[in-house]
């Protein structure tokens, strides 16, 4: 078995937001897609360690926004590399409230939004899959959506060539500068596990 086959799956990138008990929060996800067209049903898969996960569990509603190729790396830092448990991710972000539970980002960074009500939650051990019916969706502009590959090659800062040993997080570029990567190691920046680290 060659696990690198999993890296050949193409993904989009999205900001997934929700509101619970008057608080807004959001995280970056690559696992959002349409399930059926009629009824218009979508799914998003969220890591249980994300604060957004627990908030969707409570609110049963989320909004996914396709990130555009014009988005800056700072978008990924704001929504992907810090936890909503410790910071309000929207304090440094221009956002517009569309409805009670829908807060959308600046249109420089996203091209659409899709708000959906959860109808089923599937426990996937480390993650939960939320299956949801679309309540509202709008196109905001026609800028191309950012794929995961585009993020890796064009948006993420490229690693420095001077480092000669250790492990590099392929998501955010963080370098763990020791020879052996512990099995339970979690990236301190983006919180992904050892499966996303590559040997330098
Ligand atoms: Fe990382």
Tab-separated table of C-alpha atoms and ligand atoms in Angstrom:
chain	number	residue	atom	x	y	z
A	1	UNK	CA	0.000	0.000	0.000
A	2	UNK	CA	1.301	3.471	-0.901
A	3	UNK	CA	-0.323	6.085	1.316
A	4	UNK	CA	0.937	8.810	-1.009
A	5	UNK	CA	-2.053	7.902	-3.200
A	6	UNK	CA	-4.112	9.872	-0.672
A	7	UNK	CA	-2.191	13.035	-1.643
A	8	UNK	CA	-3.534	12.718	-5.179
A	9	UNK	CA	-7.064	13.471	-4.013
A	10	UNK	CA	-7.941	17.044	-5.050
A	11	UNK	CA	-9.580	19.347	-2.524
A	12	UNK	CA	-10.998	22.826	-2.385
A	13	UNK	CA	-10.411	25.175	0.528
A	14	UNK	CA	-13.158	26.859	2.494
A	15	UNK	CA	-13.768	29.007	5.532
A	16	UNK	CA	-16.450	27.272	7.600
A	17	UNK	CA	-18.220	29.574	10.061
A	18	UNK	CA	-20.942	29.165	12.620
A	19	UNK	CA	-22.546	31.058	15.460
A	20	UNK	CA	-23.370	29.616	18.861
A	21	UNK	CA	-24.689	31.467	21.901
A	22	UNK	CA	-24.017	34.811	20.252
A	23	UNK	CA	-20.382	34.005	19.415
A	24	UNK	CA	-19.054	33.767	15.852
A	25	UNK	CA	-16.216	31.451	14.948
A	26	UNK	CA	-14.758	29.847	11.838
A	27	UNK	CA	-12.016	27.516	10.686
A	28	UNK	CA	-10.411	26.459	7.413
A	29	UNK	CA	-11.604	23.154	5.943
A	30	UNK	CA	-10.795	21.190	2.792
A	31	UNK	CA	-13.481	18.577	3.338
A	32	UNK	CA	-16.645	20.309	2.122
A	33	UNK	CA	-18.681	19.095	-0.819
A	34	UNK	CA	-22.147	18.752	-2.253
A	35	UNK	CA	-23.758	15.391	-1.534
A	36	UNK	CA	-26.944	15.619	-3.640
A	37	UNK	CA	-28.469	18.324	-5.837
A	38	UNK	CA	-32.091	17.509	-5.097
A	39	UNK	CA	-32.491	17.960	-2.219
A	40	UNK	CA	-29.580	20.398	-2.211
A	41	UNK	CA	-27.476	18.690	0.461
A	42	UNK	CA	-23.854	19.236	1.479
A	43	UNK	CA	-21.399	17.819	3.972
A	44	UNK	CA	-18.476	19.162	5.925
A	45	UNK	CA	-16.023	17.136	8.008
A	46	UNK	CA	-14.470	18.867	11.014
A	47	UNK	CA	-11.765	17.780	13.456
A	48	UNK	CA	-13.165	17.339	16.957
A	49	UNK	CA	-10.285	19.429	18.353
A	50	UNK	CA	-11.588	22.501	16.524
A	51	UNK	CA	-13.740	24.885	18.526
A	52	UNK	CA	-15.920	25.276	15.408
A	53	UNK	CA	-16.738	21.562	15.699
A	54	UNK	CA	-18.337	21.909	19.137
A	55	UNK	CA	-20.127	25.076	18.088
A	56	UNK	CA	-21.724	23.365	15.039
A	57	UNK	CA	-22.736	20.479	17.309
A	58	UNK	CA	-24.711	23.042	19.320
A	59	UNK	CA	-25.927	25.402	16.617
A	60	UNK	CA	-26.643	22.735	13.946
A	61	UNK	CA	-25.921	25.304	11.249
A	62	UNK	CA	-22.799	26.306	9.324
A	63	UNK	CA	-21.726	28.474	6.403
A	64	UNK	CA	-18.982	27.367	4.009
A	65	UNK	CA	-17.264	29.967	1.827
A	66	UNK	CA	-14.991	28.919	-1.065
A	67	UNK	CA	-11.657	30.765	-0.685
A	68	UNK	CA	-10.453	32.539	-3.847
A	69	UNK	CA	-7.023	32.488	-5.463
A	70	UNK	CA	-6.700	36.164	-4.405
A	71	UNK	CA	-6.714	35.265	-0.705
A	72	UNK	CA	-3.611	36.203	1.255
A	73	UNK	CA	-1.670	33.821	3.498
A	74	UNK	CA	-2.903	35.914	6.446
A	75	UNK	CA	-6.402	34.471	5.902
A	76	UNK	CA	-5.010	31.001	6.568
A	77	UNK	CA	-3.096	32.277	9.603
A	78	UNK	CA	-6.199	33.964	11.048
A	79	UNK	CA	-8.633	31.100	10.538
A	80	UNK	CA	-6.419	28.037	10.319
A	81	UNK	CA	-3.469	28.454	12.655
A	82	UNK	CA	-5.134	29.641	15.864
A	83	UNK	CA	-8.018	28.436	17.983
A	84	UNK	CA	-11.333	30.187	18.468
A	85	UNK	CA	-11.113	29.000	22.079
A	86	UNK	CA	-8.403	31.596	22.763
A	87	UNK	CA	-8.972	34.390	20.232
A	88	UNK	CA	-11.857	36.007	18.403
A	89	UNK	CA	-10.863	35.299	14.804
A	90	UNK	CA	-13.147	37.999	13.476
A	91	UNK	CA	-11.561	40.954	15.300
A	92	UNK	CA	-9.044	41.518	12.475
A	93	UNK	CA	-11.404	40.483	9.674
A	94	UNK	CA	-13.880	42.547	7.702
A	95	UNK	CA	-17.109	40.573	7.773
A	96	UNK	CA	-20.748	41.162	6.904
A	97	UNK	CA	-23.739	39.684	8.684
A	98	UNK	CA	-26.166	38.247	6.112
A	99	UNK	CA	-28.657	36.802	8.561
A	100	UNK	CA	-28.875	35.921	12.228
A	101	UNK	CA	-26.492	33.003	11.934
A	102	UNK	CA	-24.575	33.840	8.765
A	103	UNK	CA	-21.479	36.030	8.928
A	104	UNK	CA	-19.498	36.181	5.690
A	105	UNK	CA	-15.967	37.354	4.942
A	106	UNK	CA	-14.733	40.178	2.796
A	107	UNK	CA	-15.345	39.363	-0.883
A	108	UNK	CA	-11.590	39.762	-1.629
A	109	UNK	CA	-11.151	36.411	0.067
A	110	UNK	CA	-14.227	34.334	-0.835
A	111	UNK	CA	-16.421	34.064	-3.928
A	112	UNK	CA	-19.649	32.565	-2.548
A	113	UNK	CA	-21.315	31.379	0.595
A	114	UNK	CA	-23.434	28.334	1.346
A	115	UNK	CA	-25.424	28.172	4.595
A	116	UNK	CA	-26.834	24.799	5.604
A	117	UNK	CA	-28.814	23.251	8.467
A	118	UNK	CA	-27.434	19.997	9.874
A	119	UNK	CA	-29.729	16.988	9.462
A	120	UNK	CA	-27.293	14.261	10.524
A	121	UNK	CA	-23.926	13.981	12.301
A	122	UNK	CA	-21.711	10.966	11.641
A	123	UNK	CA	-19.014	10.152	14.190
A	124	UNK	CA	-15.729	9.484	12.348
A	125	UNK	CA	-13.495	9.005	15.438
A	126	UNK	CA	-11.170	12.026	15.185
A	127	UNK	CA	-13.706	14.000	13.134
A	128	UNK	CA	-17.450	14.474	12.719
A	129	UNK	CA	-19.156	14.533	9.337
A	130	UNK	CA	-22.041	17.019	9.323
A	131	UNK	CA	-24.605	16.365	6.580
A	132	UNK	CA	-26.791	19.404	6.009
A	133	UNK	CA	-29.535	20.858	3.818
A	134	UNK	CA	-28.702	24.118	2.069
A	135	UNK	CA	-30.808	26.977	3.374
A	136	UNK	CA	-29.211	29.802	1.428
A	137	UNK	CA	-26.371	30.224	-1.074
A	138	UNK	CA	-25.135	33.156	-3.139
A	139	UNK	CA	-22.370	33.934	-5.642
A	140	UNK	CA	-20.485	37.079	-4.589
A	141	UNK	CA	-17.954	37.369	-7.438
A	142	UNK	CA	-16.421	35.302	-10.226
A	143	UNK	CA	-12.846	34.986	-8.967
A	144	UNK	CA	-11.571	31.415	-9.265
A	145	UNK	CA	-11.751	29.159	-6.199
A	146	UNK	CA	-8.492	28.174	-4.515
A	147	UNK	CA	-7.632	24.486	-4.534
A	148	UNK	CA	-5.441	22.820	-1.942
A	149	UNK	CA	-2.676	22.432	-4.559
A	150	UNK	CA	-2.868	26.126	-5.442
A	151	UNK	CA	-2.492	27.001	-1.757
A	152	UNK	CA	0.548	24.740	-1.472
A	153	UNK	CA	2.324	26.137	-4.543
A	154	UNK	CA	1.232	29.796	-4.709
A	155	UNK	CA	-0.026	31.074	-1.333
A	156	UNK	CA	1.913	29.278	1.387
A	157	UNK	CA	5.400	30.783	1.976
A	158	UNK	CA	7.968	28.431	0.489
A	159	UNK	CA	10.319	26.664	2.934
A	160	UNK	CA	13.862	27.913	3.464
A	161	UNK	CA	16.484	25.813	1.708
A	162	UNK	CA	18.989	26.246	4.534
A	163	UNK	CA	17.380	23.719	6.889
A	164	UNK	CA	19.054	20.361	6.548
A	165	UNK	CA	17.347	18.109	9.086
A	166	UNK	CA	14.027	17.599	10.798
A	167	UNK	CA	10.408	17.384	9.719
A	168	UNK	CA	8.342	19.991	7.892
A	169	UNK	CA	4.579	20.424	8.228
A	170	UNK	CA	3.245	20.378	4.664
A	171	UNK	CA	0.192	22.370	5.730
A	172	UNK	CA	1.775	25.450	7.318
A	173	UNK	CA	5.514	24.993	6.802
A	174	UNK	CA	6.436	24.692	10.497
A	175	UNK	CA	9.731	22.828	11.020
A	176	UNK	CA	10.327	20.363	13.861
A	177	UNK	CA	14.140	20.370	13.950
A	178	UNK	CA	14.815	16.937	15.478
A	179	UNK	CA	15.637	13.637	13.838
A	180	UNK	CA	12.732	11.613	15.291
A	181	UNK	CA	9.135	12.824	15.067
A	182	UNK	CA	7.051	11.426	17.976
A	183	UNK	CA	3.984	9.373	16.922
A	184	UNK	CA	1.593	11.662	18.779
A	185	UNK	CA	3.215	14.909	17.628
A	186	UNK	CA	0.787	17.720	16.737
A	187	UNK	CA	1.917	20.746	14.713
A	188	UNK	CA	1.955	23.681	17.193
A	189	UNK	CA	0.888	26.096	14.459
A	190	UNK	CA	-1.874	24.359	12.492
A	191	UNK	CA	-2.660	21.420	14.819
A	192	UNK	CA	-2.302	18.667	12.203
A	193	UNK	CA	-0.791	15.288	13.114
A	194	UNK	CA	2.342	13.489	11.904
A	195	UNK	CA	0.641	12.280	8.702
A	196	UNK	CA	1.157	15.734	7.159
A	197	UNK	CA	4.864	16.017	8.090
A	198	UNK	CA	7.582	15.338	5.519
A	199	UNK	CA	11.219	14.555	6.249
A	200	UNK	CA	13.640	17.329	5.307
B	1	LIG	FE1	1.378	22.865	10.589
